[in-house]
Amino acid sequence: MGGPPLIVVLADRQYLFPVGSVVRIGRNPELDVVSTSPLVSRACHAVISVDAGGATYVDQSRRGTFLRGRPLRGPLRITESVELRLGDPVTGEVLGVTPPLGSHQLERNRRRRLALRRGRMAGLALGAMGVAAAVLAALLLPSGATPKAAAHPSAGATATTAPLALAEAATVRLRLGPADASTGWGSGTVVDPHGLILTNAHVAQPQAPGQAVALGTPGYQLPANPPFLTVEMTTGQSTPAVARYRARPVAVDGYLDLAVVQIYADAAGKPVDPSTLRLPALTIGDSGALQLGQPVTVLGFPGVAESDSISVTSGVLSTFVPDPLHHAADPRFELETTARLAHGNSGGAAIDAGGRLIGVPSMEVTGEGADVSYRLRAAQLARPLLAAARAGRTYGSVLLVHSGVGEKVTGVGVGGSGEQACAISAPATLAALPAQLWVGLRYAGLPKGLDVAVGVRPPGAAAFGGAGGALPEETVPGPDGCLAVAVDPASFGLASLPPGTYQAQLFAGPDLDPVGGTAQFRVGG
C-alpha cells in the first residue's frame, strides 16, 4: 500500500483501510464497519474519508456521534487517535479511530501544543462571584512575615507541611488587568521577597518575541498584552485570593514561555517601593538533579476548580522532554508530570519535596485517544531572566535567529505533492483540486537558522492556517530555498477545499512576521 493504514476498532474487532478509502459505518451488513448496537443507525451512521494527512469523520445519523461527551456539530478532522461514542454520549458503542500516522505527522503531533491558556471570565459565573468576595476581604498575613521552610527532606518524600505552606503562600493568581475587569488569569510564584514573580510569557506578555514560534501562530494573531497584572494572594488553604498588588514584566522570553514580573503598586495603583516588601518566596531548584519517579507537587489557580482558593495536586516526574524545535540544548527542557494541570495553572509552581521550585506549569500535549501529557517548563531556565531582573538589566533571548534585511519571496507554486509545488511555474494554477493540495513558496535572503512558516488561506477563510491549527514550522538551512506545505481543509472548518483563488504567505523570525506580499494562486474552475 505504501504508508500506514487507517485503523478502526469497533466491538473488539480491528479494521485496516488504506489511504484513499471511504469507510462507511453502520448496522447494515454490507457496510465496511458493521455494528450490532441498536444505538447505531441501521443505515450509514457515519463516513470516514482517509487521506495521507489523516482522516475526516462525518456523522450521518439522527442519534449522533459524541467526542468526550459532546456531540459532533460538523466534520471532525482526525490527526491523532480518538475514541468516539455512537448514538449516545455515555452508553453508545465505542469507535476507536487511528489515522494513517507517518513519521512526519507523528512529529507534527508531538510539536502541537495547547498552551494552558488563562482561565476566561465567560462561563465562570461562580468563579467571578468568588473573586468579587475576595476583593472585599482583607489579607491576614502579617506585614513582613515570611514563613520558614524546614530542612529539605529526601527527594523520595512528599512535600512536608512547612515547605508546602511556604509554597502556598508564595503562589499567586495573576489577573490580566484590574481585578474587577480582567480578561483572564494565570498563576505565578514569588521568587524574590522584594516582589519578583515568575510566570509564563503567555500570561504576562503574550506578544513577547518568540511566542509566535513557540505556538506556531503569526505574531499579529497573538492576544494583546495586558496593561498590568493584578497580583492576588491567599492566607490559607481555604481562603480566597485577594487583590494586593499590581505588577508588570521586567524580563520575558517568549520562546521559553517564561516571564519575570515586578510588583510596582498596590491593587489600587498607588506606587510601592519593592525594597520594602518582605514576601514569602521560593528558591529555584536544579532540574539536572531530578530523578524520574520523584514526587512533585503543583500549585495554582485552575478555573475548572471553580474556587478562588489555591489548588494543590500531586504526582511524579514521568519523563524529561527536549526542545521539540531544537533551539534549547537542555535535554530537560520540559518535565512531564502525572500531576493534573488545567487552564489557569499556567505560570504556577511545581515543587519538589523540599519546597524548591523545579518547574512552571505551561502546557498540555494531546496524544492518542484521551491521552494527555502534562508539561512543566524547567524552572532553572528562568535563572538568566531572574538575574537580569534583579540587576535591572534588559533581558534578551539568544535562542532564536532574528530577521535580517532583503528577505523576499520569489515565487509560488501549487501541485499534488511537495515536489510539484516547489517546481515553481507562472502563473501558479491547477485546473482541478488534487487529492492532496500542496503549496510551495520559494524564498531568498533569509539568515541561516531563521524560523519560518507558511500559511495558506482558501477562498472565504478569515485567516491563514496550517494543519492541526498551527502553522507548520522549520528553520531554513540557507538563504535560498523552497518551503512546501499540505493544505488541511479541517484547519478552516471545511470538509473539503473549494475551488477559487487562494492566498499564501511566508512568515519568518521570532514574531513570525509576514515576508513580502501575499502570493495568490488559483485552483479549479
Short mmCIF file of C-alpha atoms in Angstrom, two decimals:
data_model
loop_
_atom_site.label_atom_id
_atom_site.label_comp_id
_atom_site.label_asym_id
_atom_site.label_seq_id
_atom_site.Cartn_x
_atom_site.Cartn_y
_atom_site.Cartn_z
CA MET A 1 0.00 0.00 0.00
CA GLY A 2 2.85 2.37 0.79
CA GLY A 3 2.37 4.08 4.12
CA PRO A 4 0.43 3.21 7.27
CA PRO A 5 -3.30 2.41 7.08
CA LEU A 6 -6.30 3.84 8.88
CA ILE A 7 -7.13 1.66 11.92
CA VAL A 8 -10.74 1.38 13.10
CA VAL A 9 -11.69 -0.62 16.21
CA LEU A 10 -15.32 -1.48 16.98
CA ALA A 11 -16.61 -4.17 19.34
CA ASP A 12 -13.06 -5.54 19.83
CA ARG A 13 -12.64 -6.03 16.08
CA GLN A 14 -9.92 -4.20 14.19
CA TYR A 15 -10.27 -2.97 10.59
CA LEU A 16 -7.48 -1.63 8.35
CA PHE A 17 -8.10 0.71 5.41
CA PRO A 18 -5.51 2.22 3.02
CA VAL A 19 -5.16 5.91 2.20
CA GLY A 20 -7.85 6.96 -0.29
CA SER A 21 -10.56 4.76 1.26
CA VAL A 22 -14.07 5.93 2.08
CA VAL A 23 -15.22 3.91 5.10
CA ARG A 24 -18.93 3.52 5.89
CA ILE A 25 -20.05 2.60 9.40
CA GLY A 26 -23.47 1.30 10.49
CA ARG A 27 -25.62 -1.78 11.22
CA ASN A 28 -26.10 -2.74 7.58
CA PRO A 29 -24.00 -5.90 6.95
CA GLU A 30 -22.97 -4.55 3.55
CA LEU A 31 -21.11 -1.60 5.12
CA ASP A 32 -17.38 -1.53 5.73
CA VAL A 33 -17.57 -1.46 9.55
CA VAL A 34 -20.61 -3.22 10.98
CA SER A 35 -22.14 -2.70 14.44
CA THR A 36 -24.83 -4.68 16.24
CA SER A 37 -25.70 -1.95 18.75
CA PRO A 38 -29.29 -0.65 18.50
CA LEU A 39 -27.95 2.86 19.14
CA VAL A 40 -26.09 2.79 15.84
CA SER A 41 -28.04 3.73 12.72
CA ARG A 42 -29.31 0.80 10.69
CA ALA A 43 -28.24 2.53 7.50
CA CYS A 44 -24.99 4.50 7.36
CA HIS A 45 -24.21 6.05 10.73
CA ALA A 46 -21.02 7.80 9.61
CA VAL A 47 -18.42 8.03 6.84
CA ILE A 48 -14.65 8.31 7.25
CA SER A 49 -12.56 9.64 4.36
CA VAL A 50 -8.88 8.69 4.56
CA ASP A 51 -6.05 10.79 3.14
CA ALA A 52 -2.30 10.98 3.59
CA GLY A 53 -2.57 13.65 6.29
CA GLY A 54 -5.23 11.97 8.43
CA ALA A 55 -8.94 11.24 8.19
CA THR A 56 -12.23 13.16 8.19
CA TYR A 57 -15.23 11.77 10.10
CA VAL A 58 -18.74 12.87 9.06
CA ASP A 59 -21.77 11.80 11.11
CA GLN A 60 -24.85 10.94 9.03
CA SER A 61 -27.14 9.64 11.78
CA ARG A 62 -30.07 11.03 13.73
CA ARG A 63 -28.73 9.89 17.11
CA GLY A 64 -25.34 11.49 16.57
CA THR A 65 -21.69 10.82 17.37
CA PHE A 66 -20.06 12.07 20.56
CA LEU A 67 -16.49 13.05 21.41
CA ARG A 68 -15.70 13.35 25.13
CA GLY A 69 -19.42 13.56 25.85
CA ARG A 70 -20.16 16.31 23.33
CA PRO A 71 -22.00 15.83 20.02
CA LEU A 72 -20.16 16.49 16.78
CA ARG A 73 -21.61 19.56 15.07
CA GLY A 74 -19.81 19.09 11.78
CA PRO A 75 -16.97 17.17 10.15
CA LEU A 76 -14.28 16.00 12.57
CA ARG A 77 -10.71 16.15 11.31
CA ILE A 78 -8.70 13.30 12.87
CA THR A 79 -4.92 13.63 13.01
CA GLU A 80 -4.39 11.57 16.15
CA SER A 81 -6.15 8.62 17.73
CA VAL A 82 -9.63 9.32 19.13
CA GLU A 83 -12.44 7.39 20.76
CA LEU A 84 -15.98 8.24 19.67
CA ARG A 85 -19.33 7.04 21.03
CA LEU A 86 -22.05 6.22 18.54
CA GLY A 87 -25.66 7.09 19.35
CA ASP A 88 -25.25 8.17 22.98
CA PRO A 89 -22.59 10.15 24.89
CA VAL A 90 -22.42 7.60 27.74
CA THR A 91 -23.82 4.22 26.63
CA GLY A 92 -23.07 4.48 22.91
CA GLU A 93 -20.77 1.92 21.30
CA VAL A 94 -17.11 2.96 21.37
CA LEU A 95 -15.46 3.51 17.99
CA GLY A 96 -11.68 3.85 18.00
CA VAL A 97 -10.05 5.63 15.05
CA THR A 98 -6.31 5.91 14.44
CA PRO A 99 -5.38 7.87 11.28
CA PRO A 100 -2.52 6.82 8.97
CA LEU A 101 0.25 8.41 11.05
CA GLY A 102 3.58 8.62 9.25
CA SER A 103 6.76 9.88 10.88
CA HIS A 104 6.17 13.44 9.68
CA GLN A 105 2.69 13.51 11.16
CA LEU A 106 3.89 12.00 14.44
CA GLU A 107 6.48 14.77 14.74
CA ARG A 108 3.85 17.39 13.96
CA ASN A 109 1.56 15.96 16.64
CA ARG A 110 4.42 15.91 19.12
CA ARG A 111 5.00 19.59 18.47
CA ARG A 112 1.36 20.54 18.63
CA ARG A 113 0.92 22.37 21.88
CA LEU A 114 -2.08 23.51 23.75
CA ALA A 115 -0.80 26.22 25.99
CA LEU A 116 -2.72 26.20 29.27
CA ARG A 117 -4.48 29.43 28.43
CA ARG A 118 -5.56 31.78 31.10
CA GLY A 119 -8.98 30.99 32.52
CA ARG A 120 -11.63 33.17 30.87
CA MET A 121 -14.34 35.08 32.68
CA ALA A 122 -17.08 33.87 30.33
CA GLY A 123 -18.83 30.78 31.66
CA LEU A 124 -17.22 31.08 35.11
CA ALA A 125 -20.05 32.81 36.99
CA LEU A 126 -19.25 31.05 40.28
CA GLY A 127 -15.60 31.98 39.98
CA ALA A 128 -16.45 35.59 39.15
CA MET A 129 -18.68 35.91 42.21
CA GLY A 130 -15.95 34.37 44.35
CA VAL A 131 -13.47 36.95 43.07
CA ALA A 132 -15.87 39.78 43.95
CA ALA A 133 -15.97 38.47 47.51
CA ALA A 134 -12.20 38.05 47.55
CA VAL A 135 -11.55 41.65 46.58
CA LEU A 136 -13.60 42.81 49.59
CA ALA A 137 -11.69 40.60 52.02
CA ALA A 138 -8.55 41.56 53.93
CA LEU A 139 -5.18 39.79 53.73
CA LEU A 140 -4.20 38.44 57.14
CA LEU A 141 -0.52 37.77 56.52
CA PRO A 142 1.37 39.96 59.00
CA SER A 143 3.45 42.66 57.35
CA GLY A 144 6.99 41.47 56.85
CA ALA A 145 6.19 37.88 57.93
CA THR A 146 7.84 35.18 55.88
CA PRO A 147 7.09 31.51 56.67
CA LYS A 148 10.20 29.45 57.34
CA ALA A 149 10.85 26.21 55.48
CA ALA A 150 12.02 23.12 57.29
CA ALA A 151 15.21 21.36 56.31
CA HIS A 152 14.89 19.75 52.88
CA PRO A 153 13.69 16.16 53.13
CA SER A 154 14.90 13.48 50.79
CA ALA A 155 13.83 13.51 47.15
CA GLY A 156 11.75 10.37 47.64
CA ALA A 157 9.40 12.00 50.13
CA THR A 158 6.37 14.19 49.50
CA ALA A 159 6.44 17.85 50.47
CA THR A 160 6.16 18.26 54.24
CA THR A 161 3.91 20.76 55.98
CA ALA A 162 6.38 23.65 56.26
CA PRO A 163 7.64 23.63 52.62
CA LEU A 164 4.09 23.22 51.33
CA ALA A 165 2.85 26.10 53.50
CA LEU A 166 5.60 28.33 52.13
CA ALA A 167 4.77 27.32 48.55
CA GLU A 168 1.07 28.04 49.11
CA ALA A 169 1.90 31.50 50.45
CA ALA A 170 4.27 32.21 47.54
CA THR A 171 1.85 31.07 44.81
CA VAL A 172 -0.29 33.90 43.48
CA ARG A 173 -3.07 34.41 40.97
CA LEU A 174 -2.31 36.92 38.23
CA ARG A 175 -5.30 38.67 36.71
CA LEU A 176 -4.90 40.37 33.35
CA GLY A 177 -5.74 43.96 34.12
CA PRO A 178 -7.91 45.25 37.00
CA ALA A 179 -9.29 42.60 39.34
CA ASP A 180 -12.89 43.65 38.65
CA ALA A 181 -12.49 43.86 34.86
CA SER A 182 -9.78 41.36 33.96
CA THR A 183 -9.78 39.47 30.67
CA GLY A 184 -8.49 36.26 32.25
CA TRP A 185 -5.93 34.94 34.66
CA GLY A 186 -2.96 32.70 35.23
CA SER A 187 -0.79 31.78 38.18
CA GLY A 188 2.65 32.85 39.36
CA THR A 189 5.29 32.20 42.01
CA VAL A 190 7.07 34.80 44.13
CA VAL A 191 10.78 34.08 43.65
CA ASP A 192 12.20 37.12 45.44
CA PRO A 193 10.96 38.70 48.71
CA HIS A 194 11.08 42.11 47.03
CA GLY A 195 8.24 41.32 44.64
CA LEU A 196 9.69 39.42 41.69
CA ILE A 197 7.21 36.81 40.40
CA LEU A 198 7.90 34.03 37.90
CA THR A 199 5.13 33.07 35.48
CA ASN A 200 4.53 32.15 31.84
CA ALA A 201 5.10 34.61 28.99
CA HIS A 202 1.67 33.71 27.59
CA VAL A 203 0.21 35.02 30.86
CA ALA A 204 2.28 38.17 31.37
CA GLN A 205 3.16 39.26 27.81
CA PRO A 206 1.53 37.13 25.08
CA GLN A 207 3.17 39.14 22.31
CA ALA A 208 6.72 38.63 23.62
CA PRO A 209 9.24 37.78 20.88
CA GLY A 210 9.41 34.02 20.44
CA GLN A 211 5.81 33.28 21.49
CA ALA A 212 4.76 33.15 17.86
CA VAL A 213 7.39 30.49 17.13
CA ALA A 214 6.54 28.51 20.26
CA LEU A 215 2.85 28.39 19.31
CA GLY A 216 3.15 28.30 15.51
CA THR A 217 0.98 31.43 15.19
CA PRO A 218 1.73 34.70 13.36
CA GLY A 219 2.60 37.40 15.85
CA TYR A 220 -0.25 39.66 14.82
CA GLN A 221 -2.74 36.92 15.80
CA LEU A 222 -1.49 36.65 19.39
CA PRO A 223 -3.60 38.13 22.22
CA ALA A 224 -2.87 41.70 23.27
CA ASN A 225 -0.54 42.31 26.19
CA PRO A 226 -2.43 43.23 29.38
CA PRO A 227 -1.90 46.78 30.71
CA PHE A 228 -0.70 45.29 34.01
CA LEU A 229 -1.22 42.22 36.18
CA THR A 230 -3.22 42.25 39.40
CA VAL A 231 -1.48 40.07 41.99
CA GLU A 232 -3.90 38.16 44.22
CA MET A 233 -2.64 36.32 47.31
CA THR A 234 -4.12 33.87 49.80
CA THR A 235 -3.68 33.47 53.57
CA GLY A 236 -4.62 29.82 53.91
CA GLN A 237 -5.78 26.73 52.09
CA SER A 238 -9.48 27.68 52.19
CA THR A 239 -9.21 31.46 51.91
CA PRO A 240 -9.95 33.18 48.60
CA ALA A 241 -7.25 35.01 46.68
CA VAL A 242 -7.33 38.74 47.47
CA ALA A 243 -6.07 41.54 45.21
CA ARG A 244 -2.97 43.06 46.82
CA TYR A 245 -0.63 44.45 44.17
CA ARG A 246 -0.03 45.35 40.56
CA ALA A 247 2.93 44.01 38.60
CA ARG A 248 4.48 44.44 35.16
CA PRO A 249 7.00 42.39 33.12
CA VAL A 250 10.70 43.16 33.57
CA ALA A 251 12.24 40.11 31.81
CA VAL A 252 10.40 37.94 29.27
CA ASP A 253 11.41 35.12 26.94
CA GLY A 254 8.55 34.27 24.62
CA TYR A 255 10.15 31.14 23.22
CA LEU A 256 10.84 29.70 26.68
CA ASP A 257 7.35 30.88 27.68
CA LEU A 258 8.78 32.36 30.87
CA ALA A 259 8.42 35.83 32.36
CA VAL A 260 9.55 37.65 35.49
CA VAL A 261 7.20 40.41 36.63
CA GLN A 262 7.87 43.05 39.30
CA ILE A 263 5.38 44.42 41.81
CA TYR A 264 5.29 48.22 41.47
CA ALA A 265 1.98 49.33 43.03
CA ASP A 266 -0.79 48.25 45.34
CA ALA A 267 -4.08 46.95 43.96
CA ALA A 268 -5.45 50.50 43.59
CA GLY A 269 -2.41 51.68 41.62
CA LYS A 270 -0.61 53.54 44.43
CA PRO A 271 3.18 53.16 43.93
CA VAL A 272 5.00 50.64 46.12
CA ASP A 273 8.74 50.60 46.85
CA PRO A 274 9.78 46.98 46.13
CA SER A 275 12.67 47.22 48.58
CA THR A 276 10.14 47.50 51.43
CA LEU A 277 8.41 44.23 50.52
CA ARG A 278 9.05 41.07 52.51
CA LEU A 279 7.03 38.46 50.65
CA PRO A 280 7.20 34.68 51.06
CA ALA A 281 9.38 33.42 48.20
CA LEU A 282 10.58 30.11 46.75
CA THR A 283 14.09 29.27 45.61
CA ILE A 284 14.68 27.73 42.18
CA GLY A 285 15.93 24.15 42.21
CA ASP A 286 18.24 22.29 39.85
CA SER A 287 16.39 20.22 37.25
CA GLY A 288 19.65 18.42 36.48
CA ALA A 289 19.42 16.66 39.85
CA LEU A 290 15.85 15.43 39.37
CA GLN A 291 15.06 11.73 39.09
CA LEU A 292 12.22 10.03 37.24
CA GLY A 293 9.52 8.87 39.62
CA GLN A 294 10.37 11.68 42.03
CA PRO A 295 7.28 13.22 43.69
CA VAL A 296 6.18 16.66 42.52
CA THR A 297 3.50 18.99 43.90
CA VAL A 298 1.76 21.54 41.64
CA LEU A 299 0.10 24.70 42.95
CA GLY A 300 -2.03 27.25 41.13
CA PHE A 301 -5.50 28.54 40.38
CA PRO A 302 -7.14 26.37 37.69
CA GLY A 303 -10.53 27.65 36.53
CA VAL A 304 -12.03 24.17 36.37
CA ALA A 305 -11.92 24.01 40.18
CA GLU A 306 -14.48 26.85 40.38
CA SER A 307 -12.71 28.05 43.51
CA ASP A 308 -10.89 31.23 44.43
CA SER A 309 -8.71 29.27 46.86
CA ILE A 310 -5.42 27.71 45.85
CA SER A 311 -5.45 24.23 44.30
CA VAL A 312 -2.79 21.60 45.03
CA THR A 313 -2.25 18.42 43.01
CA SER A 314 0.50 15.85 43.28
CA GLY A 315 2.17 13.28 41.07
CA VAL A 316 5.60 12.19 39.95
CA LEU A 317 8.04 13.18 37.23
CA SER A 318 7.45 10.73 34.41
CA THR A 319 9.98 11.79 31.76
CA PHE A 320 12.22 14.57 30.50
CA VAL A 321 11.39 16.19 27.16
CA PRO A 322 13.95 18.04 24.97
CA ASP A 323 13.05 21.16 23.00
CA PRO A 324 10.89 19.91 20.09
CA LEU A 325 12.13 22.76 17.87
CA HIS A 326 15.77 22.15 18.89
CA HIS A 327 16.63 25.73 19.85
CA ALA A 328 17.41 24.98 23.52
CA ALA A 329 20.19 22.48 24.23
CA ASP A 330 19.00 21.40 27.69
CA PRO A 331 17.64 17.81 27.37
CA ARG A 332 15.38 18.60 30.35
CA PHE A 333 13.68 21.48 28.56
CA GLU A 334 10.28 20.21 29.69
CA LEU A 335 9.36 17.97 32.60
CA GLU A 336 6.41 15.66 32.12
CA THR A 337 4.41 15.00 35.28
CA THR A 338 1.42 12.89 36.28
CA ALA A 339 0.12 15.78 38.42
CA ARG A 340 -3.06 17.18 36.87
CA LEU A 341 -2.82 20.59 35.20
CA ALA A 342 -5.69 22.69 33.89
CA HIS A 343 -6.37 26.11 32.36
CA GLY A 344 -5.35 28.74 34.90
CA ASN A 345 -2.45 26.64 36.27
CA SER A 346 -0.19 28.38 33.75
CA GLY A 347 2.75 30.05 35.42
CA GLY A 348 2.21 28.46 38.83
CA ALA A 349 4.56 26.39 40.96
CA ALA A 350 5.78 22.80 40.70
CA ILE A 351 7.88 21.97 43.76
CA ASP A 352 9.98 19.05 44.94
CA ALA A 353 9.78 17.50 48.41
CA GLY A 354 11.99 20.24 49.84
CA GLY A 355 9.78 23.04 48.55
CA ARG A 356 12.19 24.10 45.79
CA LEU A 357 10.65 25.44 42.58
CA ILE A 358 11.59 22.91 39.88
CA GLY A 359 9.01 23.60 37.16
CA VAL A 360 6.47 26.06 35.81
CA PRO A 361 3.16 24.51 34.61
CA SER A 362 2.94 25.58 30.99
CA MET A 363 1.04 23.26 28.67
CA GLU A 364 -0.69 20.03 27.90
CA VAL A 365 0.02 17.93 24.82
CA THR A 366 -2.65 15.65 23.42
CA GLY A 367 -1.80 12.14 22.31
CA GLU A 368 -3.70 9.08 21.18
CA GLY A 369 -7.30 8.76 22.32
CA ALA A 370 -7.80 10.61 25.58
CA ASP A 371 -4.08 10.65 26.41
CA VAL A 372 -2.76 13.94 27.78
CA SER A 373 0.83 14.81 28.65
CA TYR A 374 1.14 17.49 31.34
CA ARG A 375 4.28 19.59 30.86
CA LEU A 376 6.30 21.81 33.16
CA ARG A 377 8.90 24.22 31.85
CA ALA A 378 12.13 23.57 33.76
CA ALA A 379 12.35 26.42 36.29
CA GLN A 380 16.13 26.69 36.07
CA LEU A 381 15.71 28.03 32.52
CA ALA A 382 14.44 31.20 34.20
CA ARG A 383 17.71 31.91 36.02
CA PRO A 384 19.05 34.34 33.34
CA LEU A 385 15.73 36.21 33.38
CA LEU A 386 15.77 36.45 37.16
CA ALA A 387 19.39 37.62 37.17
CA ALA A 388 18.61 40.37 34.65
CA ALA A 389 15.55 41.46 36.62
CA ARG A 390 17.50 41.67 39.90
CA ALA A 391 20.29 43.65 38.24
CA GLY A 392 17.92 45.99 36.42
CA ARG A 393 19.34 44.90 33.06
CA THR A 394 17.42 44.43 29.83
CA TYR A 395 16.95 40.76 29.07
CA GLY A 396 17.34 39.50 25.51
CA SER A 397 16.92 35.88 24.42
CA VAL A 398 19.74 34.41 22.36
CA LEU A 399 17.88 31.24 21.34
CA LEU A 400 16.28 32.46 18.11
CA VAL A 401 17.82 33.94 14.97
CA HIS A 402 16.49 37.39 14.16
CA SER A 403 15.30 38.58 10.79
CA GLY A 404 17.71 40.36 8.50
CA VAL A 405 17.26 42.64 5.50
CA GLY A 406 16.47 41.83 1.91
CA GLU A 407 14.25 38.84 2.73
CA LYS A 408 11.76 38.10 -0.01
CA VAL A 409 9.51 35.54 -1.65
CA THR A 410 10.49 34.95 -5.27
CA GLY A 411 7.77 32.55 -6.42
CA VAL A 412 4.73 30.45 -5.54
CA GLY A 413 3.82 27.01 -6.82
CA VAL A 414 0.95 24.58 -6.38
CA GLY A 415 0.55 20.86 -7.04
CA GLY A 416 -0.42 17.46 -5.78
CA SER A 417 2.89 16.94 -3.92
CA GLY A 418 5.63 18.98 -2.32
CA GLU A 419 7.94 18.36 -5.28
CA GLN A 420 5.32 19.60 -7.74
CA ALA A 421 4.60 22.67 -5.62
CA CYS A 422 8.28 23.63 -5.47
CA ALA A 423 8.64 23.30 -9.24
CA ILE A 424 7.64 26.95 -9.40
CA SER A 425 5.74 27.93 -12.53
CA ALA A 426 3.96 31.12 -13.57
CA PRO A 427 1.10 31.53 -13.34
CA ALA A 428 0.50 29.17 -10.40
CA THR A 429 -2.72 27.38 -11.30
CA LEU A 430 -4.31 23.95 -11.16
CA ALA A 431 -7.23 23.01 -13.37
CA ALA A 432 -8.71 20.75 -10.69
CA LEU A 433 -8.21 20.07 -6.99
CA PRO A 434 -5.85 17.12 -6.38
CA ALA A 435 -6.41 14.53 -3.67
CA GLN A 436 -3.89 16.45 -1.54
CA LEU A 437 -3.18 20.12 -2.25
CA TRP A 438 0.39 21.33 -1.71
CA VAL A 439 1.65 24.91 -1.84
CA GLY A 440 5.30 25.90 -2.29
CA LEU A 441 6.97 29.27 -1.64
CA ARG A 442 10.48 29.99 -2.91
CA TYR A 443 12.43 32.43 -0.76
CA ALA A 444 15.71 34.34 -0.88
CA GLY A 445 17.86 36.36 1.52
CA LEU A 446 16.89 34.60 4.77
CA PRO A 447 19.53 34.22 7.53
CA LYS A 448 20.54 30.62 8.22
CA GLY A 449 18.59 29.14 11.13
CA LEU A 450 15.70 31.60 10.87
CA ASP A 451 12.33 30.21 11.96
CA VAL A 452 9.84 30.23 9.10
CA ALA A 453 6.28 29.09 8.49
CA VAL A 454 3.91 29.02 5.54
CA GLY A 455 0.26 29.99 5.90
CA VAL A 456 -2.43 29.32 3.30
CA ARG A 457 -5.87 30.95 3.12
CA PRO A 458 -8.59 29.29 0.98
CA PRO A 459 -11.37 31.36 -0.62
CA GLY A 460 -13.63 32.78 2.09
CA ALA A 461 -11.34 31.88 5.01
CA ALA A 462 -10.79 34.58 7.63
CA ALA A 463 -7.14 33.86 8.43
CA PHE A 464 -4.07 31.95 7.34
CA GLY A 465 -3.91 28.45 8.81
CA GLY A 466 -1.97 25.23 8.80
CA ALA A 467 -2.52 21.57 9.55
CA GLY A 468 -3.58 20.92 13.14
CA GLY A 469 -4.46 24.57 13.75
CA ALA A 470 -0.81 25.71 13.86
CA LEU A 471 1.42 26.81 11.01
CA PRO A 472 3.97 24.16 10.00
CA GLU A 473 7.38 25.49 11.03
CA GLU A 474 11.02 24.81 10.33
CA THR A 475 14.36 26.61 10.34
CA VAL A 476 15.93 27.43 6.99
CA PRO A 477 19.27 25.72 6.20
CA GLY A 478 20.42 28.59 4.00
CA PRO A 479 19.40 31.92 2.48
CA ASP A 480 17.67 30.43 -0.58
CA GLY A 481 15.21 27.56 -0.92
CA CYS A 482 11.60 26.45 -1.14
CA LEU A 483 9.08 25.56 1.57
CA ALA A 484 6.15 23.27 0.72
CA VAL A 485 3.11 22.58 2.91
CA ALA A 486 -0.04 20.50 2.56
CA VAL A 487 -3.34 22.33 2.96
CA ASP A 488 -5.70 20.77 5.51
CA PRO A 489 -9.38 21.77 4.99
CA ALA A 490 -10.24 20.85 8.61
CA SER A 491 -7.97 23.67 9.82
CA PHE A 492 -10.53 26.07 8.39
CA GLY A 493 -13.61 24.13 9.48
CA LEU A 494 -14.14 22.78 5.96
CA ALA A 495 -14.99 19.25 4.89
CA SER A 496 -13.22 19.81 1.57
CA LEU A 497 -11.31 22.54 -0.20
CA PRO A 498 -13.30 24.83 -2.52
CA PRO A 499 -12.16 25.95 -5.99
CA GLY A 500 -11.13 29.57 -6.38
CA THR A 501 -8.31 31.98 -5.61
CA TYR A 502 -6.06 31.05 -2.70
CA GLN A 503 -3.50 33.15 -0.84
CA ALA A 504 -0.16 32.05 0.58
CA GLN A 505 2.13 33.94 2.95
CA LEU A 506 5.62 33.32 4.29
CA PHE A 507 6.16 34.21 7.95
CA ALA A 508 9.62 34.47 9.49
CA GLY A 509 11.57 35.48 12.57
CA PRO A 510 10.82 35.32 16.33
CA ASP A 511 7.46 37.05 15.75
CA LEU A 512 6.66 35.12 12.55
CA ASP A 513 6.21 38.40 10.71
CA PRO A 514 4.98 38.38 7.08
CA VAL A 515 7.74 38.36 4.47
CA GLY A 516 6.87 40.26 1.31
CA GLY A 517 3.37 40.46 -0.06
CA THR A 518 0.70 37.79 -0.17
CA ALA A 519 1.07 35.38 -3.09
CA GLN A 520 -2.01 34.20 -4.95
CA PHE A 521 -2.82 31.13 -6.99
CA ARG A 522 -5.96 29.65 -8.46
CA VAL A 523 -7.25 26.09 -8.18
CA GLY A 524 -10.17 24.71 -10.20
CA GLY A 525 -12.57 26.49 -12.49
#
